[in-house]
Structure formats: C-alpha cells, structure tokens
Amino acid sequence: MADTQHGLGGGSGVFRRKPIERIDDDVQSGDGLRKSLGLWQLTAIGVGGIIGAGIFSLAGSVAHGDPANGVAGVGPAVLISFLIAGIASAAAAFSYAEFAGLIPKAGSAYTYGYAVLGEIVGWFIGWDLLLEYTAIVAVVAIGISGYFNFLLDQVGLKLPGWMLGAPGTEPAGVASGTYKVNLIAVILCLFIAFLLTRGIRAAARFETAVVALKVAVVLVVIVVGFFYIKSGNLTPFAPAGFGGAMSGAALVFFAVFGYDAMSTAAEESKDAQRHMPKAIVYSLVISMILYVLACIVLTGMQDYTQIDPASGFSTAFQSVGLSGLGSVIAAGAVIGILTVMFTFMLGVTRVWYAMSRDGLLPHWFAKTDPKRKVPTRVTWIAGVISAVLAGLLPIIDVAELTNIGILLAFVVVCVAVIVLRYRRPDLPRTFRTPGMPVVPAIGVVFSIWLITFLQPETWIRFAVWFVIGMAVYFLYSRRNSLLNRTGPGGDDLV
C-alpha cells in the first residue's frame, strides 16, 4: 500500500501508521473536545507552562546545589544551563510548530510519532509522557509549597513540621518516626485537577489572567533586582565547571519546554493550523528572555552558596532589606506557578485521552463530560497520582524523573519532522521548520547529549517504566488498537 494512495498510512505490524488525512475519523462526536482557545490564550498556556518553577524554584536550587546529597551548585553558571537547554528546546520547538499546524489534534508528540514513525513509537512516547507530565505537575507543586511556607513565616504562622515536606527532607526537628507529607503540594495538585474539570474555556480564562500576573511579578523582580546586583557574587562564575553547567542544563530542561504540553490542546483551538505554530514560537521567545534576565539578577544579588533552594528570590530580596517585596514575590510565585501545573496537567490528560481514543488504552478513559466536553475521568486520576508524588518525594528526585522522557520525545518529534518532510512534501504546512534538516538535527543531538548527563537513578526509573509500558502494549494495546479494525489506509485488517 503506497503512502500516496491512502495518506500517510502504511507500515506493518508494530510500525503501522495512522494516516494524517484520516485522523479525524477516530473522533467520535459524543466524546469530542470543545474548540474554545484563541491565539493569545494558547500563548498564555505556553508561557504559563514554561515560566514558573524554572525561575522561582529550580534556578535557585540548581545554582545552590544539594551539598547534603553530594550535588554541587553550578553558581552563576545556571545562566549557561538555561541557555544550553533553551537552544536545544528552540530547535525542537520549530519541529513542534510545523507538526502543530499540520496535525492540530490532541496528543502532541504521541500523535506525531504515531502518524509518522509508527504505532510502537507513538505508544512509547505517549506512555513516556504520561509519567513525565504527571511528575512535572508534582515538581511544581513542591516548588510552590516552599514559597507558601515563606509567606506564612512572614506573618508569624507556623505549620506543623510533618506537613511541610516529603519524608527525609527538611524541616528538621520532627520527631523520629513521625510520618511526613508535603500537604500543601497535595492540595494544589487536586485543586488544578478540579479547575480543569470545569471546562477548557473557564480554565483558560483563569490561566490567562494568572499568567499576566506572573509575568508582571517576574518583571518587577528583574527591574528592582538589577539595582542590587554585586559583581562579586558573580565570581566564580562556574564553580562546578562546564560539566556542572551541562548537568544543570539537563536538570532545568523541563523548565523550557512548556510549549509541547500546550500543543496537546491543539484540538481545542479555534484555528489550530494558524495559531498553534505562532503560539509555540511566541511562548518560547518570551520565556527565554525572562529566564536569562532573572538568572542574572538572582545570582548577582546573593552569593550562590547563600541562595535558598526553596524560595530563592524571596530570600534574596530579604537579604538586601526588601522583605516586603520578598513577600510580594512569594505571593506572585504561589499564584503564578499554578499556571505550570495547569499546562502540564492539561498535557497529561490530553495525551491520555488521545491514546484511549485510539484504543491503545481502555476507551473508558476517553469519555468526556457531556456538558463541558473535557476528559474528567483521566483528569482526576492524573490529579491524584501527581498529588501522591508531590506529597512523598523530594523536588530533586521528581525533577530528574521528568527530563529523560521529554528529551526522548523531542528526539522523536525532530526525527519525525525530517522524515515527513521528505516522505510527504505535498502536505499543506502553515509553518515550515527553518534550516531543514539541520535545525531538527540540532534538536536531536542536543537532546541526546543532555540525556547523558542525567543520573543513573533516573535511567533505572525510566527503564522500569519502559518495561511496564512494553508489557501493556503487547498484552493490551496492540490487540485493541483501532487500526485493527480500520487499517492505516482504510483497509480492513481483520
């Protein structure tokens, strides 16, 4: 069967492909998603996913390090970490933008991989993203809880030690044997799940308003903090060397790819083919400018060894006598980082929804609320799972868990955009990745390079998840795929 006869469909066995021209055929009218999002709402979701824990939590955490666990701080070179991660992310962003205009459907990298490289690749990435996106929600919830605790301290309120962190983390002084949980993070995860079940239009309005507030807070941080930069704090610039900066890039990478989660909402855009590519590019450019300026301010205001990993900017401003502004920043961080949780929980639920609609997971998960047209079932499940992770694991452990899968998704998308450009040059594209095939190839090389800097424990966790996923695919997904009923080119396979 030729690809040109029946769309992109083709391949055989586990590499059978879903035809681009017929992706709409699997969308059942009763379980479809509502188209409500415009260009600036999409851009806000993208910025909301990128700007957040990267500035308010991870920038300080990576700069300071974790000496107790043998993790060296990268110091002011955290700026280099963000730039390296941003270059790799930008190369992949162009590939996502081309696909978003070409295949404006829920699922993002999962759907792109399925249509171009085959079902097993799509499954692998989709299964991967279910874990990665859920873990990111948990990371961000943990980051918010640090700022929330800072705010409470400013007004003289002290929460019980057992509810301020995961087992094995600070605060110290909790009696031996006392059960600990990051209760604030748990509540936040469940709140975002509730918000997403209210409908995409209402949720997007909340997201847009809070993103505007968050950007305003970041601008205040940059403008005011600039006047308190001390050159002495910027030396040594890279105390852990270039290798430390690279390790930092692998860790902060998740802070510069919120646009990929935003692309999972393509099916809910009013004009996805025109708006999605623009929203991806706009959101990354805006976010990287803010990241670079914020990193300079943070490490310039305070020696990196004195930065508080949990609430870096608030304590930095407190150290220069601006405690009031530190409290405002903490409040803005608590509210603003919620948008990151929103974007990635939106992402995991839409990938889960798309995989279930394709038959690779039980169709029960693809059922949407008849009134609000959102996948309520998977939203609540994702909310509970992320709450468990946020409540019981330290932020560094969860952050490392997120990155390997996203980097592999970037590899797949960058490879797929090259393959599709040469296999189907005739397809109408509203956005074309520049510098083909060099730019996507850069995305592949950078992503693989960053993967090599991740800790062995991350690989072990990923391997376990991969083995479970392969078992699910061969025992359930392959036999229940919709392609068993309608072949890639429309031919009956059974």
Short mmCIF file of C-alpha atoms in Angstrom, two decimals:
data_model
loop_
_atom_site.label_atom_id
_atom_site.label_comp_id
_atom_site.label_asym_id
_atom_site.label_seq_id
_atom_site.Cartn_x
_atom_site.Cartn_y
_atom_site.Cartn_z
CA MET A 1 0.00 0.00 0.00
CA ALA A 2 1.57 3.27 -1.05
CA ASP A 3 1.57 6.22 1.27
CA THR A 4 0.48 8.48 -1.56
CA GLN A 5 -2.66 6.40 -2.14
CA HIS A 6 -4.02 6.47 1.35
CA GLY A 7 -2.48 9.43 3.11
CA LEU A 8 0.44 8.78 5.37
CA GLY A 9 -0.91 5.42 6.50
CA GLY A 10 1.33 2.46 5.92
CA GLY A 11 3.82 0.24 7.63
CA SER A 12 3.03 -3.12 9.11
CA GLY A 13 2.98 -4.84 12.48
CA VAL A 14 4.00 -2.58 15.33
CA PHE A 15 5.16 0.08 12.84
CA ARG A 16 1.77 0.59 11.18
CA ARG A 17 1.00 4.26 10.85
CA LYS A 18 -2.08 6.37 11.36
CA PRO A 19 -2.90 8.39 8.20
CA ILE A 20 -2.79 12.14 8.69
CA GLU A 21 -5.71 12.80 6.35
CA ARG A 22 -7.93 10.42 8.32
CA ILE A 23 -7.03 11.27 11.90
CA ASP A 24 -10.41 12.99 12.26
CA ASP A 25 -12.18 9.70 11.51
CA ASP A 26 -11.45 8.40 15.01
CA VAL A 27 -13.01 11.41 16.73
CA GLN A 28 -16.46 10.41 17.90
CA SER A 29 -18.88 13.30 18.05
CA GLY A 30 -20.11 12.38 21.51
CA ASP A 31 -16.63 12.35 23.01
CA GLY A 32 -15.01 15.25 21.19
CA LEU A 33 -13.32 18.26 22.76
CA ARG A 34 -14.71 21.79 22.57
CA LYS A 35 -12.88 24.37 20.41
CA SER A 36 -12.55 27.47 22.60
CA LEU A 37 -8.93 28.68 22.56
CA GLY A 38 -7.60 31.66 20.58
CA LEU A 39 -4.00 32.66 19.79
CA TRP A 40 -3.29 34.62 22.97
CA GLN A 41 -4.95 32.06 25.20
CA LEU A 42 -2.71 29.39 23.64
CA THR A 43 0.34 31.63 24.07
CA ALA A 44 -0.62 32.22 27.69
CA ILE A 45 -0.86 28.46 28.26
CA GLY A 46 2.59 28.07 26.68
CA VAL A 47 4.16 30.85 28.76
CA GLY A 48 2.32 29.51 31.77
CA GLY A 49 3.95 26.13 31.24
CA ILE A 50 7.46 27.48 30.66
CA ILE A 51 7.74 30.32 33.18
CA GLY A 52 7.28 29.15 36.73
CA ALA A 53 9.26 26.64 38.75
CA GLY A 54 12.26 27.24 36.48
CA ILE A 55 12.57 30.81 37.76
CA PHE A 56 11.01 30.62 41.18
CA SER A 57 12.40 27.26 42.34
CA LEU A 58 14.81 25.38 40.06
CA ALA A 59 17.02 28.38 39.23
CA GLY A 60 17.91 28.76 42.90
CA SER A 61 18.01 25.01 43.53
CA VAL A 62 20.45 24.32 40.68
CA ALA A 63 22.61 27.38 41.46
CA HIS A 64 22.88 26.40 45.13
CA GLY A 65 23.06 22.64 44.66
CA ASP A 66 22.34 20.00 47.28
CA PRO A 67 25.58 19.59 49.27
CA ALA A 68 23.97 17.16 51.72
CA ASN A 69 23.42 14.71 48.86
CA GLY A 70 26.65 15.43 47.01
CA VAL A 71 25.11 17.65 44.30
CA ALA A 72 27.41 20.61 43.60
CA GLY A 73 25.94 24.04 42.93
CA VAL A 74 26.61 25.50 39.47
CA GLY A 75 26.54 29.08 40.80
CA PRO A 76 26.03 31.95 38.32
CA ALA A 77 26.61 29.43 35.51
CA VAL A 78 22.94 28.50 35.97
CA LEU A 79 22.52 31.15 33.27
CA ILE A 80 24.56 28.92 30.91
CA SER A 81 22.46 25.94 31.96
CA PHE A 82 19.31 27.74 30.87
CA LEU A 83 20.86 28.94 27.60
CA ILE A 84 22.02 25.44 26.64
CA ALA A 85 18.62 23.99 27.48
CA GLY A 86 16.97 26.84 25.57
CA ILE A 87 18.98 26.18 22.38
CA ALA A 88 18.03 22.52 22.39
CA SER A 89 14.45 23.45 23.17
CA ALA A 90 14.25 26.03 20.36
CA ALA A 91 15.42 23.52 17.75
CA ALA A 92 12.68 21.16 18.86
CA ALA A 93 10.12 23.98 19.15
CA PHE A 94 10.31 24.65 15.41
CA SER A 95 9.60 20.97 14.76
CA TYR A 96 6.62 21.05 17.13
CA ALA A 97 5.36 24.19 15.40
CA GLU A 98 5.37 22.50 11.98
CA PHE A 99 3.50 19.49 13.31
CA ALA A 100 1.04 21.61 15.30
CA GLY A 101 -0.04 23.36 12.11
CA LEU A 102 -0.16 20.11 10.14
CA ILE A 103 -1.79 17.79 12.70
CA PRO A 104 -3.84 20.01 15.04
CA LYS A 105 -5.03 17.16 17.26
CA ALA A 106 -4.78 16.20 20.91
CA GLY A 107 -1.74 14.18 21.87
CA SER A 108 1.21 16.27 20.64
CA ALA A 109 4.37 14.13 20.31
CA TYR A 110 2.34 10.94 20.74
CA THR A 111 0.11 11.74 17.77
CA TYR A 112 3.02 12.97 15.63
CA GLY A 113 5.08 9.84 16.32
CA TYR A 114 2.09 7.58 15.65
CA ALA A 115 1.36 9.20 12.28
CA VAL A 116 4.96 9.32 11.02
CA LEU A 117 7.11 6.65 12.69
CA GLY A 118 4.58 4.01 13.63
CA GLU A 119 2.32 2.76 16.41
CA ILE A 120 5.07 1.37 18.65
CA VAL A 121 6.93 4.70 18.56
CA GLY A 122 3.74 6.63 19.26
CA TRP A 123 2.94 4.30 22.14
CA PHE A 124 6.44 4.60 23.56
CA ILE A 125 6.32 8.40 23.58
CA GLY A 126 2.74 8.58 24.81
CA TRP A 127 3.40 6.17 27.67
CA ASP A 128 6.52 8.13 28.45
CA LEU A 129 4.70 11.47 28.57
CA LEU A 130 2.05 10.13 30.93
CA LEU A 131 4.76 9.75 33.57
CA GLU A 132 6.80 12.82 32.66
CA TYR A 133 3.96 15.35 32.61
CA THR A 134 2.49 13.97 35.82
CA ALA A 135 5.88 14.23 37.52
CA ILE A 136 6.27 17.83 36.34
CA VAL A 137 2.97 18.75 37.98
CA ALA A 138 4.34 17.26 41.19
CA VAL A 139 7.67 19.14 40.91
CA VAL A 140 5.88 22.44 40.51
CA ALA A 141 3.56 21.75 43.42
CA ILE A 142 6.58 21.10 45.63
CA GLY A 143 8.14 24.37 44.42
CA ILE A 144 5.02 26.35 45.27
CA SER A 145 4.90 24.88 48.76
CA GLY A 146 8.34 26.32 49.52
CA TYR A 147 7.16 29.86 48.72
CA PHE A 148 3.91 29.28 50.58
CA ASN A 149 5.87 28.35 53.70
CA PHE A 150 7.96 31.52 53.26
CA LEU A 151 4.78 33.61 53.19
CA LEU A 152 3.44 32.00 56.33
CA ASP A 153 6.72 32.67 58.13
CA GLN A 154 6.47 36.37 57.23
CA VAL A 155 3.14 36.66 59.05
CA GLY A 156 4.25 34.57 62.00
CA LEU A 157 2.35 31.40 61.18
CA LYS A 158 3.98 28.02 61.64
CA LEU A 159 2.52 24.86 60.20
CA PRO A 160 3.27 21.52 61.87
CA GLY A 161 6.59 20.10 60.68
CA TRP A 162 5.03 16.85 59.49
CA MET A 163 3.09 18.62 56.71
CA LEU A 164 5.93 20.75 55.34
CA GLY A 165 7.86 18.25 53.25
CA ALA A 166 8.33 14.74 51.94
CA PRO A 167 9.85 12.01 54.14
CA GLY A 168 13.60 12.56 54.55
CA THR A 169 13.52 16.30 53.82
CA GLU A 170 13.63 19.39 56.00
CA PRO A 171 12.36 20.83 58.25
CA ALA A 172 14.48 19.27 60.92
CA GLY A 173 13.22 18.70 64.41
CA VAL A 174 10.32 16.44 63.50
CA ALA A 175 10.23 13.58 65.95
CA SER A 176 11.77 10.31 64.74
CA GLY A 177 9.15 8.01 63.27
CA THR A 178 6.73 10.87 62.59
CA TYR A 179 5.01 10.46 59.23
CA LYS A 180 5.69 13.38 56.88
CA VAL A 181 3.93 14.61 53.77
CA ASN A 182 4.00 17.81 51.72
CA LEU A 183 0.35 18.54 52.34
CA ILE A 184 0.34 21.92 50.57
CA ALA A 185 1.61 20.30 47.38
CA VAL A 186 -1.03 17.59 47.60
CA ILE A 187 -3.84 20.14 47.91
CA LEU A 188 -2.53 22.16 44.96
CA CYS A 189 -2.48 19.13 42.66
CA LEU A 190 -6.07 18.31 43.50
CA PHE A 191 -7.10 21.96 43.03
CA ILE A 192 -5.70 22.07 39.48
CA ALA A 193 -7.49 18.83 38.64
CA PHE A 194 -10.73 20.37 39.87
CA LEU A 195 -10.13 23.52 37.81
CA LEU A 196 -9.57 21.52 34.60
CA THR A 197 -12.81 19.61 35.09
CA ARG A 198 -14.75 22.90 34.97
CA GLY A 199 -14.30 23.18 31.18
CA ILE A 200 -11.49 24.44 28.94
CA ARG A 201 -13.00 27.91 28.37
CA ALA A 202 -13.31 28.77 32.06
CA ALA A 203 -9.94 27.18 32.85
CA ALA A 204 -8.20 29.09 30.04
CA ARG A 205 -9.57 32.41 31.30
CA PHE A 206 -8.10 31.67 34.72
CA GLU A 207 -4.79 30.67 33.12
CA THR A 208 -4.55 33.83 31.00
CA ALA A 209 -5.24 36.14 33.94
CA VAL A 210 -2.74 34.42 36.22
CA VAL A 211 -0.04 34.33 33.52
CA ALA A 212 -0.36 38.12 33.15
CA LEU A 213 0.11 38.48 36.91
CA LYS A 214 3.09 36.13 36.88
CA VAL A 215 4.88 37.96 34.07
CA ALA A 216 4.32 41.24 35.94
CA VAL A 217 5.95 39.75 39.06
CA VAL A 218 8.94 38.49 37.07
CA LEU A 219 9.40 41.94 35.51
CA VAL A 220 9.35 43.53 38.97
CA VAL A 221 11.98 41.04 40.12
CA ILE A 222 14.22 41.87 37.16
CA VAL A 223 13.85 45.65 37.27
CA VAL A 224 14.22 46.10 41.03
CA GLY A 225 16.80 43.35 41.47
CA PHE A 226 19.05 44.85 38.80
CA PHE A 227 19.92 47.71 41.18
CA TYR A 228 21.14 45.26 43.85
CA ILE A 229 23.49 43.17 41.70
CA LYS A 230 27.01 42.90 43.15
CA SER A 231 29.73 41.85 40.72
CA GLY A 232 31.48 39.90 43.48
CA ASN A 233 28.56 37.49 43.67
CA LEU A 234 29.12 36.53 40.04
CA THR A 235 32.58 35.11 40.72
CA PRO A 236 33.48 32.35 40.49
CA PHE A 237 31.11 32.18 37.57
CA ALA A 238 31.18 28.40 37.16
CA PRO A 239 32.34 26.80 40.45
CA ALA A 240 31.40 23.33 39.16
CA GLY A 241 32.98 23.88 35.74
CA PHE A 242 31.40 23.44 32.32
CA GLY A 243 30.38 19.90 33.19
CA GLY A 244 28.40 21.24 36.12
CA ALA A 245 26.64 23.72 33.85
CA MET A 246 25.76 20.89 31.48
CA SER A 247 24.39 18.78 34.33
CA GLY A 248 22.40 21.83 35.38
CA ALA A 249 21.04 22.15 31.83
CA ALA A 250 19.80 18.58 31.94
CA LEU A 251 18.03 19.34 35.21
CA VAL A 252 16.46 22.67 34.24
CA PHE A 253 15.48 21.46 30.79
CA PHE A 254 11.94 20.74 31.88
CA ALA A 255 11.59 24.45 32.64
CA VAL A 256 11.92 25.43 28.97
CA PHE A 257 9.54 23.10 27.18
CA GLY A 258 6.05 24.02 28.34
CA TYR A 259 5.05 24.66 24.71
CA ASP A 260 4.98 20.92 23.98
CA ALA A 261 2.35 20.38 26.66
CA MET A 262 0.46 23.37 25.27
CA SER A 263 0.44 21.70 21.83
CA THR A 264 -1.64 18.86 23.28
CA ALA A 265 -4.53 21.36 23.38
CA ALA A 266 -4.48 21.82 19.57
CA GLU A 267 -7.83 20.09 19.21
CA GLU A 268 -9.39 22.72 21.47
CA SER A 269 -8.09 25.67 19.43
CA LYS A 270 -10.46 27.68 17.24
CA ASP A 271 -7.92 27.87 14.40
CA ALA A 272 -5.11 25.50 15.35
CA GLN A 273 -3.40 25.37 11.97
CA ARG A 274 -2.69 29.11 12.08
CA HIS A 275 -2.48 29.78 15.79
CA MET A 276 -0.58 26.80 17.23
CA PRO A 277 2.75 27.42 15.42
CA LYS A 278 2.71 31.11 16.38
CA ALA A 279 1.81 30.35 19.99
CA ILE A 280 4.71 27.87 20.31
CA VAL A 281 7.29 30.31 18.97
CA TYR A 282 5.91 33.32 20.87
CA SER A 283 5.80 31.50 24.20
CA LEU A 284 9.39 30.22 23.96
CA VAL A 285 10.87 33.57 22.91
CA ILE A 286 9.09 35.49 25.70
CA SER A 287 10.06 32.94 28.30
CA MET A 288 13.76 32.64 27.41
CA ILE A 289 14.26 36.41 27.59
CA LEU A 290 12.75 36.46 31.08
CA TYR A 291 14.77 33.41 32.20
CA VAL A 292 18.12 34.90 31.20
CA LEU A 293 17.46 38.23 32.91
CA ALA A 294 16.10 36.58 36.06
CA CYS A 295 19.13 34.27 36.43
CA ILE A 296 21.49 37.24 36.24
CA VAL A 297 19.54 39.06 38.94
CA LEU A 298 19.25 36.07 41.29
CA THR A 299 22.93 35.12 41.29
CA GLY A 300 24.02 38.76 41.24
CA MET A 301 22.02 39.71 44.33
CA GLN A 302 23.24 36.91 46.56
CA ASP A 303 26.21 34.55 46.70
CA TYR A 304 25.09 31.23 45.23
CA THR A 305 26.00 29.37 48.43
CA GLN A 306 23.52 31.54 50.34
CA ILE A 307 20.59 31.15 47.93
CA ASP A 308 17.59 29.39 49.45
CA PRO A 309 16.73 26.50 47.07
CA ALA A 310 13.07 26.58 48.10
CA SER A 311 12.35 30.32 47.79
CA GLY A 312 15.37 31.87 46.11
CA PHE A 313 14.09 35.26 45.01
CA SER A 314 12.13 35.98 48.16
CA THR A 315 15.12 35.33 50.41
CA ALA A 316 17.43 37.23 48.02
CA PHE A 317 15.32 40.37 48.34
CA GLN A 318 15.05 39.80 52.07
CA SER A 319 18.86 39.70 52.26
CA VAL A 320 19.10 43.23 50.81
CA GLY A 321 16.50 44.66 53.17
CA LEU A 322 13.45 44.34 50.91
CA SER A 323 11.44 41.85 52.93
CA GLY A 324 8.16 43.40 51.85
CA LEU A 325 8.97 42.90 48.19
CA GLY A 326 10.14 39.38 49.01
CA SER A 327 6.66 38.65 50.35
CA VAL A 328 5.05 40.08 47.21
CA ILE A 329 7.30 37.87 45.08
CA ALA A 330 6.41 34.84 47.15
CA ALA A 331 2.70 35.57 46.71
CA GLY A 332 3.18 36.04 42.97
CA ALA A 333 5.17 32.81 42.80
CA VAL A 334 2.49 30.83 44.60
CA ILE A 335 -0.20 32.13 42.25
CA GLY A 336 1.93 32.16 39.11
CA ILE A 337 3.46 28.70 39.38
CA LEU A 338 -0.08 27.34 39.38
CA THR A 339 -0.09 28.02 35.63
CA VAL A 340 2.72 25.50 35.10
CA MET A 341 0.70 22.88 36.91
CA PHE A 342 -2.28 23.82 34.77
CA THR A 343 -0.37 23.45 31.48
CA PHE A 344 1.20 20.09 32.25
CA MET A 345 -1.86 18.54 33.83
CA LEU A 346 -3.71 19.67 30.70
CA GLY A 347 -0.96 17.94 28.72
CA VAL A 348 -1.08 14.59 30.50
CA THR A 349 -4.86 14.40 30.34
CA ARG A 350 -4.94 15.15 26.59
CA VAL A 351 -2.24 12.58 25.79
CA TRP A 352 -4.09 10.02 27.91
CA TYR A 353 -7.34 10.95 26.18
CA ALA A 354 -5.80 10.61 22.69
CA MET A 355 -4.22 7.22 23.46
CA SER A 356 -7.50 5.92 24.85
CA ARG A 357 -9.46 7.23 21.84
CA ASP A 358 -7.06 5.31 19.59
CA GLY A 359 -7.71 2.11 21.53
CA LEU A 360 -4.20 1.84 22.96
CA LEU A 361 -5.65 2.31 26.45
CA PRO A 362 -9.22 1.45 27.54
CA HIS A 363 -11.80 3.69 25.85
CA TRP A 364 -13.34 4.29 29.27
CA PHE A 365 -10.64 6.92 29.80
CA ALA A 366 -11.62 8.77 26.60
CA LYS A 367 -15.14 9.57 27.79
CA THR A 368 -15.73 13.29 28.16
CA ASP A 369 -18.17 15.20 30.30
CA PRO A 370 -21.33 15.59 28.16
CA LYS A 371 -21.74 19.25 29.12
CA ARG A 372 -18.20 20.63 29.50
CA LYS A 373 -16.54 18.39 26.87
CA VAL A 374 -13.42 17.63 28.93
CA PRO A 375 -11.96 14.19 29.88
CA THR A 376 -12.97 14.35 33.53
CA ARG A 377 -12.02 10.78 34.41
CA VAL A 378 -8.36 11.00 33.43
CA THR A 379 -8.12 14.48 34.91
CA TRP A 380 -8.99 13.29 38.39
CA ILE A 381 -6.73 10.24 38.09
CA ALA A 382 -3.79 12.42 37.00
CA GLY A 383 -4.54 14.81 39.85
CA VAL A 384 -4.42 12.06 42.47
CA ILE A 385 -1.23 10.48 41.10
CA SER A 386 0.59 13.83 40.95
CA ALA A 387 -0.60 14.58 44.49
CA VAL A 388 0.95 11.34 45.76
CA LEU A 389 4.27 12.10 44.04
CA ALA A 390 4.29 15.69 45.33
CA GLY A 391 3.46 14.66 48.86
CA LEU A 392 6.02 11.91 49.26
CA LEU A 393 9.11 12.71 47.10
CA PRO A 394 11.77 15.50 47.32
CA ILE A 395 11.85 18.04 44.47
CA ILE A 396 15.23 16.98 43.03
CA ASP A 397 14.16 13.32 42.75
CA VAL A 398 10.94 14.19 40.95
CA ALA A 399 12.62 16.77 38.67
CA GLU A 400 15.16 14.22 37.44
CA LEU A 401 12.32 11.80 36.79
CA THR A 402 10.77 14.24 34.30
CA ASN A 403 13.60 15.03 31.95
CA ILE A 404 14.66 11.83 30.21
CA GLY A 405 11.21 11.22 28.76
CA ILE A 406 10.76 14.75 27.48
CA LEU A 407 14.19 14.68 25.86
CA LEU A 408 13.32 11.42 24.10
CA ALA A 409 10.02 12.94 22.95
CA PHE A 410 12.00 15.82 21.45
CA VAL A 411 14.22 13.34 19.61
CA VAL A 412 11.18 11.59 18.14
CA VAL A 413 9.49 14.83 17.04
CA CYS A 414 12.68 16.21 15.45
CA VAL A 415 13.31 12.96 13.58
CA ALA A 416 9.67 12.69 12.54
CA VAL A 417 9.55 16.20 11.06
CA ILE A 418 12.55 15.36 8.86
CA VAL A 419 11.05 12.04 7.75
CA LEU A 420 7.68 13.59 6.98
CA ARG A 421 9.16 16.50 5.03
CA TYR A 422 10.85 14.07 2.64
CA ARG A 423 8.11 11.44 2.61
CA ARG A 424 5.21 13.83 2.11
CA PRO A 425 6.45 17.20 0.79
CA ASP A 426 2.98 17.76 -0.71
CA LEU A 427 1.15 18.16 2.60
CA PRO A 428 -0.10 21.71 3.29
CA ARG A 429 2.03 23.25 6.06
CA THR A 430 1.10 26.52 7.75
CA PHE A 431 4.57 26.64 9.33
CA ARG A 432 7.80 25.16 7.99
CA THR A 433 10.76 24.39 10.24
CA PRO A 434 13.65 26.60 9.07
CA GLY A 435 17.04 25.18 8.15
CA MET A 436 15.72 21.72 7.31
CA PRO A 437 17.22 19.23 8.17
CA VAL A 438 19.96 20.99 10.16
CA VAL A 439 17.76 22.64 12.82
CA PRO A 440 15.83 19.45 13.75
CA ALA A 441 19.14 17.56 13.74
CA ILE A 442 20.50 20.06 16.26
CA GLY A 443 17.47 19.32 18.42
CA VAL A 444 18.24 15.59 18.22
CA VAL A 445 21.94 16.00 19.06
CA PHE A 446 21.36 18.41 21.96
CA SER A 447 18.62 16.26 23.44
CA ILE A 448 20.72 13.08 23.32
CA TRP A 449 23.69 14.99 24.75
CA LEU A 450 21.64 16.27 27.67
CA ILE A 451 20.32 12.77 28.34
CA THR A 452 23.87 11.56 29.02
CA PHE A 453 24.15 13.99 31.95
CA LEU A 454 21.21 12.54 33.87
CA GLN A 455 21.85 10.49 36.99
CA PRO A 456 21.91 6.64 36.90
CA GLU A 457 18.88 6.53 39.19
CA THR A 458 16.90 8.40 36.53
CA TRP A 459 17.78 5.75 33.96
CA ILE A 460 16.72 2.97 36.32
CA ARG A 461 13.32 4.57 36.98
CA PHE A 462 12.84 5.17 33.28
CA ALA A 463 13.79 1.56 32.43
CA VAL A 464 11.24 0.22 34.88
CA TRP A 465 8.51 2.43 33.41
CA PHE A 466 9.55 1.39 29.87
CA VAL A 467 9.33 -2.32 30.68
CA ILE A 468 5.87 -1.86 32.19
CA GLY A 469 4.82 0.09 29.09
CA MET A 470 6.03 -2.59 26.69
CA ALA A 471 4.09 -5.21 28.65
CA VAL A 472 0.91 -3.12 28.45
CA TYR A 473 1.41 -2.54 24.72
CA PHE A 474 1.89 -6.18 23.73
CA LEU A 475 -0.70 -7.58 26.14
CA TYR A 476 -3.43 -4.98 25.54
CA SER A 477 -2.77 -2.04 23.23
CA ARG A 478 -1.65 -3.83 20.07
CA ARG A 479 -4.73 -6.06 20.10
CA ASN A 480 -7.19 -3.27 20.90
CA SER A 481 -5.83 -0.57 18.59
CA LEU A 482 -8.41 0.98 16.26
CA LEU A 483 -6.04 0.16 13.41
CA ASN A 484 -7.04 -3.48 13.92
CA ARG A 485 -10.50 -2.52 12.69
CA THR A 486 -9.55 0.04 10.08
CA GLY A 487 -6.12 -0.21 8.53
CA PRO A 488 -3.77 2.73 8.08
CA GLY A 489 -5.02 3.23 4.57
CA GLY A 490 -8.63 2.44 5.32
CA ASP A 491 -8.40 -1.30 4.53
CA ASP A 492 -9.89 -3.88 6.86
CA LEU A 493 -7.13 -5.64 8.74
CA VAL A 494 -9.20 -8.38 10.32
#
